[in-house]
mmCIF file of N, CA and C in Angstrom:
data_model
loop_
_atom_site.group_PDB
_atom_site.id
_atom_site.type_symbol
_atom_site.label_atom_id
_atom_site.label_comp_id
_atom_site.label_asym_id
_atom_site.label_seq_id
_atom_site.Cartn_x
_atom_site.Cartn_y
_atom_site.Cartn_z
ATOM 1 N N UNK A 1050 17.739 -17.717 -12.177
ATOM 2 C CA UNK A 1050 17.778 -19.078 -12.707
ATOM 3 C C UNK A 1050 19.154 -19.672 -12.425
ATOM 4 N N UNK A 1051 19.184 -20.839 -11.833
ATOM 5 C CA UNK A 1051 20.434 -21.517 -11.530
ATOM 6 C C UNK A 1051 20.875 -22.329 -12.734
ATOM 7 N N UNK A 1052 22.137 -22.236 -13.056
ATOM 8 C CA UNK A 1052 22.685 -22.990 -14.176
ATOM 9 C C UNK A 1052 24.047 -23.542 -13.790
ATOM 10 N N UNK A 1053 24.266 -24.821 -14.064
ATOM 11 C CA UNK A 1053 25.567 -25.454 -13.870
ATOM 12 C C UNK A 1053 26.132 -25.765 -15.247
ATOM 13 N N UNK A 1054 27.381 -25.391 -15.460
ATOM 14 C CA UNK A 1054 27.998 -25.579 -16.773
ATOM 15 C C UNK A 1054 29.313 -26.329 -16.603
ATOM 16 N N UNK A 1055 29.383 -27.530 -17.185
ATOM 17 C CA UNK A 1055 30.615 -28.311 -17.126
ATOM 18 C C UNK A 1055 31.514 -27.951 -18.294
ATOM 19 N N UNK A 1056 32.807 -28.109 -18.084
ATOM 20 C CA UNK A 1056 33.786 -27.929 -19.153
ATOM 21 C C UNK A 1056 34.997 -28.783 -18.830
ATOM 22 N N UNK A 1057 35.888 -28.928 -19.816
ATOM 23 C CA UNK A 1057 37.120 -29.664 -19.598
ATOM 24 C C UNK A 1057 37.135 -31.072 -20.153
ATOM 25 N N UNK A 1058 36.017 -31.508 -20.673
ATOM 26 C CA UNK A 1058 35.988 -32.839 -21.260
ATOM 27 C C UNK A 1058 36.789 -32.884 -22.551
ATOM 28 N N UNK A 1059 36.984 -34.087 -23.084
ATOM 29 C CA UNK A 1059 37.718 -34.239 -24.323
ATOM 30 C C UNK A 1059 38.163 -35.660 -24.516
ATOM 31 N N UNK A 1060 39.095 -35.837 -25.432
ATOM 32 C CA UNK A 1060 39.631 -37.162 -25.742
ATOM 33 C C UNK A 1060 41.063 -37.252 -25.249
ATOM 34 N N UNK A 1061 41.401 -38.377 -24.660
ATOM 35 C CA UNK A 1061 42.735 -38.567 -24.104
ATOM 36 C C UNK A 1061 43.084 -40.043 -24.201
ATOM 37 N N UNK A 1062 44.355 -40.332 -24.249
ATOM 38 C CA UNK A 1062 44.787 -41.728 -24.261
ATOM 39 C C UNK A 1062 44.803 -42.285 -22.850
ATOM 40 N N UNK A 1063 44.710 -43.584 -22.772
ATOM 41 C CA UNK A 1063 44.758 -44.249 -21.470
ATOM 42 C C UNK A 1063 46.026 -43.839 -20.727
ATOM 43 N N UNK A 1064 45.863 -43.570 -19.443
ATOM 44 C CA UNK A 1064 46.967 -43.115 -18.616
ATOM 45 C C UNK A 1064 47.060 -41.610 -18.514
ATOM 46 N N UNK A 1065 46.308 -40.911 -19.338
ATOM 47 C CA UNK A 1065 46.327 -39.466 -19.327
ATOM 48 C C UNK A 1065 45.442 -38.864 -18.256
ATOM 49 N N UNK A 1066 45.364 -37.535 -18.262
ATOM 50 C CA UNK A 1066 44.614 -36.804 -17.241
ATOM 51 C C UNK A 1066 43.721 -35.756 -17.887
ATOM 52 N N UNK A 1067 42.647 -35.453 -17.192
ATOM 53 C CA UNK A 1067 41.757 -34.347 -17.550
ATOM 54 C C UNK A 1067 41.254 -33.715 -16.258
ATOM 55 N N UNK A 1068 40.946 -32.437 -16.325
ATOM 56 C CA UNK A 1068 40.306 -31.784 -15.188
ATOM 57 C C UNK A 1068 38.995 -31.178 -15.662
ATOM 58 N N UNK A 1069 37.927 -31.635 -15.067
ATOM 59 C CA UNK A 1069 36.610 -31.102 -15.363
ATOM 60 C C UNK A 1069 36.289 -29.967 -14.407
ATOM 61 N N UNK A 1070 35.604 -28.960 -14.906
ATOM 62 C CA UNK A 1070 35.148 -27.848 -14.082
ATOM 63 C C UNK A 1070 33.631 -27.764 -14.145
ATOM 64 N N UNK A 1071 33.059 -27.297 -13.071
ATOM 65 C CA UNK A 1071 31.619 -27.087 -13.019
ATOM 66 C C UNK A 1071 31.379 -25.693 -12.457
ATOM 67 N N UNK A 1072 30.982 -24.792 -13.320
ATOM 68 C CA UNK A 1072 30.721 -23.415 -12.915
ATOM 69 C C UNK A 1072 29.237 -23.232 -12.656
ATOM 70 N N UNK A 1073 28.930 -22.605 -11.530
ATOM 71 C CA UNK A 1073 27.536 -22.361 -11.174
ATOM 72 C C UNK A 1073 27.185 -20.892 -11.392
ATOM 73 N N UNK A 1074 26.071 -20.663 -12.013
ATOM 74 C CA UNK A 1074 25.593 -19.307 -12.243
ATOM 75 C C UNK A 1074 24.292 -19.117 -11.468
ATOM 76 N N UNK A 1075 24.236 -18.029 -10.718
ATOM 77 C CA UNK A 1075 23.062 -17.803 -9.896
ATOM 78 C C UNK A 1075 23.045 -18.677 -8.660
ATOM 79 N N UNK A 1076 24.223 -19.168 -8.281
ATOM 80 C CA UNK A 1076 24.297 -20.133 -7.186
ATOM 81 C C UNK A 1076 25.721 -20.199 -6.674
ATOM 82 N N UNK A 1077 25.897 -20.609 -5.396
ATOM 83 C CA UNK A 1077 27.231 -20.904 -4.889
ATOM 84 C C UNK A 1077 27.180 -22.263 -4.201
ATOM 85 N N UNK A 1078 28.355 -22.867 -4.056
ATOM 86 C CA UNK A 1078 28.441 -24.180 -3.451
ATOM 87 C C UNK A 1078 28.639 -24.125 -1.938
ATOM 88 N N UNK A 1079 28.583 -22.946 -1.359
ATOM 89 C CA UNK A 1079 28.738 -22.843 0.087
ATOM 90 C C UNK A 1079 27.593 -23.548 0.789
ATOM 91 N N UNK A 1080 27.927 -24.248 1.863
ATOM 92 C CA UNK A 1080 26.908 -24.965 2.639
ATOM 93 C C UNK A 1080 26.065 -25.872 1.758
ATOM 94 N N UNK A 1081 26.731 -26.630 0.941
ATOM 95 C CA UNK A 1081 26.016 -27.468 -0.020
ATOM 96 C C UNK A 1081 26.817 -28.741 -0.237
ATOM 97 N N UNK A 1082 26.432 -29.484 -1.215
ATOM 98 C CA UNK A 1082 27.217 -30.617 -1.643
ATOM 99 C C UNK A 1082 27.288 -30.577 -3.166
ATOM 100 N N UNK A 1083 28.334 -31.120 -3.691
ATOM 101 C CA UNK A 1083 28.537 -31.168 -5.127
ATOM 102 C C UNK A 1083 28.849 -32.610 -5.510
ATOM 103 N N UNK A 1084 28.266 -33.051 -6.586
ATOM 104 C CA UNK A 1084 28.515 -34.408 -7.033
ATOM 105 C C UNK A 1084 28.888 -34.449 -8.496
ATOM 106 N N UNK A 1085 29.717 -35.406 -8.840
ATOM 107 C CA UNK A 1085 30.031 -35.715 -10.225
ATOM 108 C C UNK A 1085 29.480 -37.109 -10.521
ATOM 109 N N UNK A 1086 28.751 -37.205 -11.603
ATOM 110 C CA UNK A 1086 28.168 -38.461 -12.050
ATOM 111 C C UNK A 1086 28.602 -38.703 -13.480
ATOM 112 N N UNK A 1087 28.462 -39.931 -13.942
ATOM 113 C CA UNK A 1087 28.782 -40.222 -15.337
ATOM 114 C C UNK A 1087 27.813 -41.261 -15.888
ATOM 115 N N UNK A 1088 27.673 -41.216 -17.200
ATOM 116 C CA UNK A 1088 26.791 -42.169 -17.867
ATOM 117 C C UNK A 1088 27.425 -42.599 -19.175
ATOM 118 N N UNK A 1089 27.722 -43.879 -19.258
ATOM 119 C CA UNK A 1089 28.259 -44.462 -20.482
ATOM 120 C C UNK A 1089 27.103 -44.998 -21.325
ATOM 121 N N UNK A 1090 27.294 -45.118 -22.627
ATOM 122 C CA UNK A 1090 26.217 -45.628 -23.493
ATOM 123 C C UNK A 1090 25.710 -46.978 -23.020
ATOM 124 N N UNK A 1091 24.399 -47.084 -22.895
ATOM 125 C CA UNK A 1091 23.793 -48.338 -22.477
ATOM 126 C C UNK A 1091 23.804 -48.579 -20.979
ATOM 127 N N UNK A 1092 24.413 -47.650 -20.236
ATOM 128 C CA UNK A 1092 24.501 -47.813 -18.777
ATOM 129 C C UNK A 1092 23.675 -46.757 -18.055
ATOM 130 N N UNK A 1093 23.353 -47.042 -16.809
ATOM 131 C CA UNK A 1093 22.677 -46.044 -15.994
ATOM 132 C C UNK A 1093 23.692 -45.011 -15.502
ATOM 133 N N UNK A 1094 23.187 -43.845 -15.154
ATOM 134 C CA UNK A 1094 24.052 -42.826 -14.589
ATOM 135 C C UNK A 1094 24.519 -43.275 -13.209
ATOM 136 N N UNK A 1095 25.794 -43.088 -12.944
ATOM 137 C CA UNK A 1095 26.349 -43.538 -11.672
ATOM 138 C C UNK A 1095 27.149 -42.427 -11.000
ATOM 139 N N UNK A 1096 27.179 -42.468 -9.686
ATOM 140 C CA UNK A 1096 27.953 -41.506 -8.938
ATOM 141 C C UNK A 1096 29.433 -41.814 -9.013
ATOM 142 N N UNK A 1097 30.234 -40.786 -9.169
ATOM 143 C CA UNK A 1097 31.680 -40.918 -9.283
ATOM 144 C C UNK A 1097 32.370 -40.338 -8.059
ATOM 145 N N UNK A 1098 32.022 -39.104 -7.714
ATOM 146 C CA UNK A 1098 32.653 -38.428 -6.579
ATOM 147 C C UNK A 1098 31.717 -37.362 -6.055
ATOM 148 N N UNK A 1099 31.732 -37.174 -4.748
ATOM 149 C CA UNK A 1099 30.903 -36.133 -4.134
ATOM 150 C C UNK A 1099 31.701 -35.436 -3.051
ATOM 151 N N UNK A 1100 31.307 -34.229 -2.734
ATOM 152 C CA UNK A 1100 31.938 -33.501 -1.654
ATOM 153 C C UNK A 1100 30.879 -32.722 -0.898
ATOM 154 N N UNK A 1101 30.967 -32.789 0.430
ATOM 155 C CA UNK A 1101 30.117 -31.978 1.286
ATOM 156 C C UNK A 1101 30.914 -30.712 1.592
ATOM 157 N N UNK A 1102 30.466 -29.585 1.098
ATOM 158 C CA UNK A 1102 31.268 -28.367 1.230
ATOM 159 C C UNK A 1102 31.225 -27.798 2.651
ATOM 160 N N UNK A 1103 30.374 -28.327 3.489
ATOM 161 C CA UNK A 1103 30.356 -27.893 4.902
ATOM 162 C C UNK A 1103 31.466 -28.613 5.671
ATOM 163 N N UNK A 1104 31.501 -29.939 5.543
ATOM 164 C CA UNK A 1104 32.503 -30.719 6.274
ATOM 165 C C UNK A 1104 33.812 -30.849 5.516
ATOM 166 N N UNK A 1105 33.745 -30.697 4.190
ATOM 167 C CA UNK A 1105 34.927 -30.905 3.366
ATOM 168 C C UNK A 1105 35.175 -32.367 3.043
ATOM 169 N N UNK A 1106 34.314 -33.242 3.526
ATOM 170 C CA UNK A 1106 34.500 -34.668 3.285
ATOM 171 C C UNK A 1106 34.156 -35.019 1.836
ATOM 172 N N UNK A 1107 34.986 -35.854 1.252
ATOM 173 C CA UNK A 1107 34.780 -36.293 -0.128
ATOM 174 C C UNK A 1107 34.581 -37.797 -0.162
ATOM 175 N N UNK A 1108 33.836 -38.245 -1.146
ATOM 176 C CA UNK A 1108 33.528 -39.661 -1.288
ATOM 177 C C UNK A 1108 33.725 -40.057 -2.747
ATOM 178 N N UNK A 1109 34.177 -41.293 -2.953
ATOM 179 C CA UNK A 1109 34.488 -41.743 -4.296
ATOM 180 C C UNK A 1109 33.935 -43.139 -4.548
ATOM 181 N N UNK A 1110 33.554 -43.365 -5.790
ATOM 182 C CA UNK A 1110 33.213 -44.720 -6.203
ATOM 183 C C UNK A 1110 34.483 -45.561 -6.175
ATOM 184 N N UNK A 1111 34.341 -46.835 -5.884
ATOM 185 C CA UNK A 1111 35.512 -47.706 -5.798
ATOM 186 C C UNK A 1111 36.313 -47.709 -7.098
ATOM 187 N N UNK A 1112 35.629 -47.571 -8.198
ATOM 188 C CA UNK A 1112 36.297 -47.649 -9.503
ATOM 189 C C UNK A 1112 37.234 -46.474 -9.774
ATOM 190 N N UNK A 1113 37.084 -45.387 -9.016
ATOM 191 C CA UNK A 1113 37.914 -44.203 -9.287
ATOM 192 C C UNK A 1113 38.784 -43.802 -8.098
ATOM 193 N N UNK A 1114 38.660 -44.490 -6.986
ATOM 194 C CA UNK A 1114 39.450 -44.142 -5.806
ATOM 195 C C UNK A 1114 40.938 -44.181 -6.126
ATOM 196 N N UNK A 1115 41.632 -43.162 -5.666
ATOM 197 C CA UNK A 1115 43.069 -43.081 -5.901
ATOM 198 C C UNK A 1115 43.430 -42.464 -7.243
ATOM 199 N N UNK A 1116 42.439 -42.269 -8.114
ATOM 200 C CA UNK A 1116 42.711 -41.691 -9.436
ATOM 201 C C UNK A 1116 42.005 -40.351 -9.632
ATOM 202 N N UNK A 1117 40.842 -40.190 -9.061
ATOM 203 C CA UNK A 1117 40.049 -38.968 -9.220
ATOM 204 C C UNK A 1117 40.041 -38.176 -7.916
ATOM 205 N N UNK A 1118 39.976 -36.852 -8.047
ATOM 206 C CA UNK A 1118 39.883 -35.985 -6.882
ATOM 207 C C UNK A 1118 38.843 -34.902 -7.142
ATOM 208 N N UNK A 1119 37.885 -34.790 -6.226
ATOM 209 C CA UNK A 1119 36.877 -33.747 -6.322
ATOM 210 C C UNK A 1119 37.278 -32.607 -5.396
ATOM 211 N N UNK A 1120 37.031 -31.395 -5.831
ATOM 212 C CA UNK A 1120 37.367 -30.247 -4.992
ATOM 213 C C UNK A 1120 36.446 -29.092 -5.338
ATOM 214 N N UNK A 1121 36.426 -28.144 -4.422
ATOM 215 C CA UNK A 1121 35.680 -26.921 -4.648
ATOM 216 C C UNK A 1121 36.651 -25.775 -4.430
ATOM 217 N N UNK A 1122 36.612 -24.802 -5.285
ATOM 218 C CA UNK A 1122 37.510 -23.663 -5.176
ATOM 219 C C UNK A 1122 37.000 -22.740 -4.080
ATOM 220 N N UNK A 1123 37.715 -22.667 -2.964
ATOM 221 C CA UNK A 1123 37.257 -21.852 -1.847
ATOM 222 C C UNK A 1123 37.262 -20.357 -2.169
ATOM 223 N N UNK A 1124 38.115 -19.975 -3.102
ATOM 224 C CA UNK A 1124 38.162 -18.564 -3.490
ATOM 225 C C UNK A 1124 37.030 -18.230 -4.441
ATOM 226 N N UNK A 1125 36.602 -19.250 -5.170
ATOM 227 C CA UNK A 1125 35.498 -19.079 -6.104
ATOM 228 C C UNK A 1125 34.430 -20.081 -5.705
ATOM 229 N N UNK A 1126 33.536 -19.660 -4.889
ATOM 230 C CA UNK A 1126 32.583 -20.613 -4.314
ATOM 231 C C UNK A 1126 31.599 -21.158 -5.324
ATOM 232 N N UNK A 1127 31.695 -20.697 -6.571
ATOM 233 C CA UNK A 1127 30.792 -21.207 -7.591
ATOM 234 C C UNK A 1127 31.505 -22.081 -8.600
ATOM 235 N N UNK A 1128 32.658 -22.641 -8.241
ATOM 236 C CA UNK A 1128 33.386 -23.519 -9.146
ATOM 237 C C UNK A 1128 33.787 -24.784 -8.403
ATOM 238 N N UNK A 1129 33.553 -25.906 -9.041
ATOM 239 C CA UNK A 1129 33.975 -27.190 -8.501
ATOM 240 C C UNK A 1129 34.734 -27.939 -9.593
ATOM 241 N N UNK A 1130 35.591 -28.863 -9.170
ATOM 242 C CA UNK A 1130 36.458 -29.549 -10.101
ATOM 243 C C UNK A 1130 36.417 -31.063 -9.886
ATOM 244 N N UNK A 1131 36.784 -31.764 -10.936
ATOM 245 C CA UNK A 1131 37.049 -33.199 -10.847
ATOM 246 C C UNK A 1131 38.354 -33.451 -11.594
ATOM 247 N N UNK A 1132 39.415 -33.686 -10.836
ATOM 248 C CA UNK A 1132 40.707 -34.008 -11.430
ATOM 249 C C UNK A 1132 40.737 -35.507 -11.675
ATOM 250 N N UNK A 1133 40.980 -35.898 -12.910
ATOM 251 C CA UNK A 1133 40.969 -37.313 -13.285
ATOM 252 C C UNK A 1133 42.342 -37.699 -13.812
ATOM 253 N N UNK A 1134 43.005 -38.589 -13.105
ATOM 254 C CA UNK A 1134 44.327 -39.072 -13.495
ATOM 255 C C UNK A 1134 44.266 -40.555 -13.826
ATOM 256 N N UNK A 1135 45.306 -41.031 -14.476
ATOM 257 C CA UNK A 1135 45.400 -42.455 -14.836
ATOM 258 C C UNK A 1135 44.110 -42.942 -15.475
ATOM 259 N N UNK A 1136 43.643 -42.212 -16.435
ATOM 260 C CA UNK A 1136 42.362 -42.532 -17.056
ATOM 261 C C UNK A 1136 42.417 -43.863 -17.794
ATOM 262 N N UNK A 1137 41.289 -44.560 -17.772
ATOM 263 C CA UNK A 1137 41.152 -45.860 -18.408
ATOM 264 C C UNK A 1137 40.039 -45.793 -19.452
ATOM 265 N N UNK A 1138 40.062 -46.670 -20.439
ATOM 266 C CA UNK A 1138 38.975 -46.676 -21.435
ATOM 267 C C UNK A 1138 37.595 -46.811 -20.793
ATOM 268 N N UNK A 1139 37.505 -47.522 -19.693
ATOM 269 C CA UNK A 1139 36.206 -47.694 -19.036
ATOM 270 C C UNK A 1139 35.721 -46.423 -18.342
ATOM 271 N N UNK A 1140 36.542 -45.387 -18.300
ATOM 272 C CA UNK A 1140 36.100 -44.098 -17.775
ATOM 273 C C UNK A 1140 35.352 -43.279 -18.834
ATOM 274 N N UNK A 1141 35.331 -43.767 -20.052
ATOM 275 C CA UNK A 1141 34.632 -43.070 -21.122
ATOM 276 C C UNK A 1141 33.151 -42.950 -20.809
ATOM 277 N N UNK A 1142 32.648 -41.727 -20.831
ATOM 278 C CA UNK A 1142 31.250 -41.461 -20.481
ATOM 279 C C UNK A 1142 30.976 -39.974 -20.623
ATOM 280 N N UNK A 1143 29.722 -39.616 -20.504
ATOM 281 C CA UNK A 1143 29.341 -38.213 -20.327
ATOM 282 C C UNK A 1143 29.339 -37.941 -18.827
ATOM 283 N N UNK A 1144 30.038 -36.902 -18.431
ATOM 284 C CA UNK A 1144 30.162 -36.564 -17.019
ATOM 285 C C UNK A 1144 29.275 -35.367 -16.696
ATOM 286 N N UNK A 1145 28.537 -35.494 -15.602
ATOM 287 C CA UNK A 1145 27.603 -34.461 -15.169
ATOM 288 C C UNK A 1145 27.959 -33.986 -13.766
ATOM 289 N N UNK A 1146 27.831 -32.695 -13.519
ATOM 290 C CA UNK A 1146 27.937 -32.210 -12.155
ATOM 291 C C UNK A 1146 26.540 -31.917 -11.628
ATOM 292 N N UNK A 1147 26.415 -31.982 -10.323
ATOM 293 C CA UNK A 1147 25.129 -31.768 -9.668
ATOM 294 C C UNK A 1147 25.366 -31.027 -8.362
ATOM 295 N N UNK A 1148 24.397 -30.236 -7.952
ATOM 296 C CA UNK A 1148 24.487 -29.482 -6.702
ATOM 297 C C UNK A 1148 23.074 -29.210 -6.196
ATOM 298 N N UNK A 1149 23.004 -28.420 -5.119
ATOM 299 C CA UNK A 1149 21.678 -28.102 -4.593
ATOM 300 C C UNK A 1149 21.070 -29.240 -3.827
ATOM 301 N N UNK A 1150 21.846 -29.771 -2.851
ATOM 302 C CA UNK A 1150 21.370 -30.920 -2.095
ATOM 303 C C UNK A 1150 20.152 -30.565 -1.258
ATOM 304 N N UNK A 1151 19.150 -31.369 -1.387
ATOM 305 C CA UNK A 1151 17.954 -31.201 -0.556
ATOM 306 C C UNK A 1151 18.188 -31.837 0.806
ATOM 307 N N UNK A 1152 18.886 -32.944 0.800
ATOM 308 C CA UNK A 1152 19.302 -33.630 2.018
ATOM 309 C C UNK A 1152 20.701 -34.159 1.762
ATOM 310 N N UNK A 1153 21.348 -34.624 2.806
ATOM 311 C CA UNK A 1153 22.690 -35.179 2.617
ATOM 312 C C UNK A 1153 22.812 -36.488 3.375
ATOM 313 N N UNK A 1154 23.249 -37.488 2.660
ATOM 314 C CA UNK A 1154 23.512 -38.782 3.264
ATOM 315 C C UNK A 1154 24.715 -39.369 2.539
ATOM 316 N N UNK A 1155 25.836 -39.541 3.233
ATOM 317 C CA UNK A 1155 27.019 -40.074 2.563
ATOM 318 C C UNK A 1155 26.750 -41.452 1.954
ATOM 319 N N UNK A 1156 27.326 -41.778 0.817
ATOM 320 C CA UNK A 1156 28.310 -41.009 0.064
ATOM 321 C C UNK A 1156 27.738 -40.001 -0.922
ATOM 322 N N UNK A 1157 26.430 -39.816 -0.915
ATOM 323 C CA UNK A 1157 25.843 -38.795 -1.763
ATOM 324 C C UNK A 1157 25.666 -39.205 -3.205
ATOM 325 N N UNK A 1158 25.517 -40.499 -3.475
ATOM 326 C CA UNK A 1158 25.398 -40.976 -4.851
ATOM 327 C C UNK A 1158 23.953 -41.143 -5.323
ATOM 328 N N UNK A 1159 22.997 -40.752 -4.495
ATOM 329 C CA UNK A 1159 21.598 -40.812 -4.916
ATOM 330 C C UNK A 1159 21.258 -39.556 -5.701
ATOM 331 N N UNK A 1160 20.888 -39.730 -6.952
ATOM 332 C CA UNK A 1160 20.631 -38.576 -7.814
ATOM 333 C C UNK A 1160 19.484 -37.721 -7.301
ATOM 334 N N UNK A 1161 18.543 -38.321 -6.616
ATOM 335 C CA UNK A 1161 17.388 -37.573 -6.137
ATOM 336 C C UNK A 1161 17.760 -36.544 -5.074
ATOM 337 N N UNK A 1162 18.970 -36.616 -4.535
ATOM 338 C CA UNK A 1162 19.412 -35.667 -3.533
ATOM 339 C C UNK A 1162 19.691 -34.291 -4.110
ATOM 340 N N UNK A 1163 19.915 -34.219 -5.421
ATOM 341 C CA UNK A 1163 20.393 -32.999 -6.042
ATOM 342 C C UNK A 1163 19.288 -32.270 -6.797
ATOM 343 N N UNK A 1164 19.304 -30.944 -6.645
ATOM 344 C CA UNK A 1164 18.273 -30.150 -7.293
ATOM 345 C C UNK A 1164 18.703 -29.540 -8.610
ATOM 346 N N UNK A 1165 20.009 -29.465 -8.833
ATOM 347 C CA UNK A 1165 20.505 -28.811 -10.049
ATOM 348 C C UNK A 1165 21.501 -29.728 -10.755
ATOM 349 N N UNK A 1166 21.430 -29.740 -12.070
ATOM 350 C CA UNK A 1166 22.296 -30.569 -12.887
ATOM 351 C C UNK A 1166 22.839 -29.779 -14.069
ATOM 352 N N UNK A 1167 24.083 -30.119 -14.444
ATOM 353 C CA UNK A 1167 24.637 -29.554 -15.657
ATOM 354 C C UNK A 1167 24.215 -30.356 -16.873
ATOM 355 N N UNK A 1168 24.658 -29.889 -18.017
ATOM 356 C CA UNK A 1168 24.253 -30.519 -19.269
ATOM 357 C C UNK A 1168 25.166 -31.682 -19.662
ATOM 358 N N UNK A 1169 26.304 -31.811 -19.004
ATOM 359 C CA UNK A 1169 27.213 -32.909 -19.274
ATOM 360 C C UNK A 1169 28.344 -32.535 -20.207
ATOM 361 N N UNK A 1170 29.467 -33.220 -20.031
ATOM 362 C CA UNK A 1170 30.619 -33.046 -20.913
ATOM 363 C C UNK A 1170 31.190 -34.431 -21.225
ATOM 364 N N UNK A 1171 31.549 -34.639 -22.476
ATOM 365 C CA UNK A 1171 31.998 -35.951 -22.920
ATOM 366 C C UNK A 1171 33.466 -36.164 -22.591
ATOM 367 N N UNK A 1172 33.763 -37.325 -22.025
ATOM 368 C CA UNK A 1172 35.135 -37.764 -21.795
ATOM 369 C C UNK A 1172 35.326 -39.075 -22.548
ATOM 370 N N UNK A 1173 36.334 -39.111 -23.408
ATOM 371 C CA UNK A 1173 36.623 -40.314 -24.186
ATOM 372 C C UNK A 1173 38.069 -40.706 -23.944
ATOM 373 N N UNK A 1174 38.274 -41.940 -23.506
ATOM 374 C CA UNK A 1174 39.612 -42.442 -23.227
ATOM 375 C C UNK A 1174 39.888 -43.594 -24.180
ATOM 376 N N UNK A 1175 40.932 -43.457 -24.966
ATOM 377 C CA UNK A 1175 41.270 -44.492 -25.939
ATOM 378 C C UNK A 1175 42.424 -45.342 -25.418
ATOM 379 N N UNK A 1176 42.427 -46.586 -25.837
ATOM 380 C CA UNK A 1176 43.478 -47.501 -25.376
ATOM 381 C C UNK A 1176 44.695 -47.449 -26.274
#
C-alpha cells in the first residue's frame, strides 16, 4: 500500500519560513513527478510547485515564484520537500503532496495526473 505523509506545517508570522516534507511509504519518487498543492477555505485546490524527477525540472505557480522551492532528496528517493520563504497571509492553506504521475505535461498542475495523495498539513501565516 502506497502512503504519502506530509509534515512540517504550522503557524508562522508573515515573512517567516517553513519546510514541508513528504515521505513516501511503499513507493519512491524515482522516475516520477512530485507535486505540492494547497487548498484554502472556500477555494479550490491549486497547484503550487511540481518537479519532474527524471529531468529535474521544477515548475511554480506565479504566486510563489522566487519564494518557494521544491526538491527531492536524491539520497532518500522517498522524500520530497517544499521550502517556503517570505511567507504571506495568503499562503495560509492546507498543503498536500502528490506523486505517482500517470502522465506528465508541464507544469504538472492538473490533479488528475497524480495517483497518490497525502492527507495534508496545515500552514497558517499571520500578519
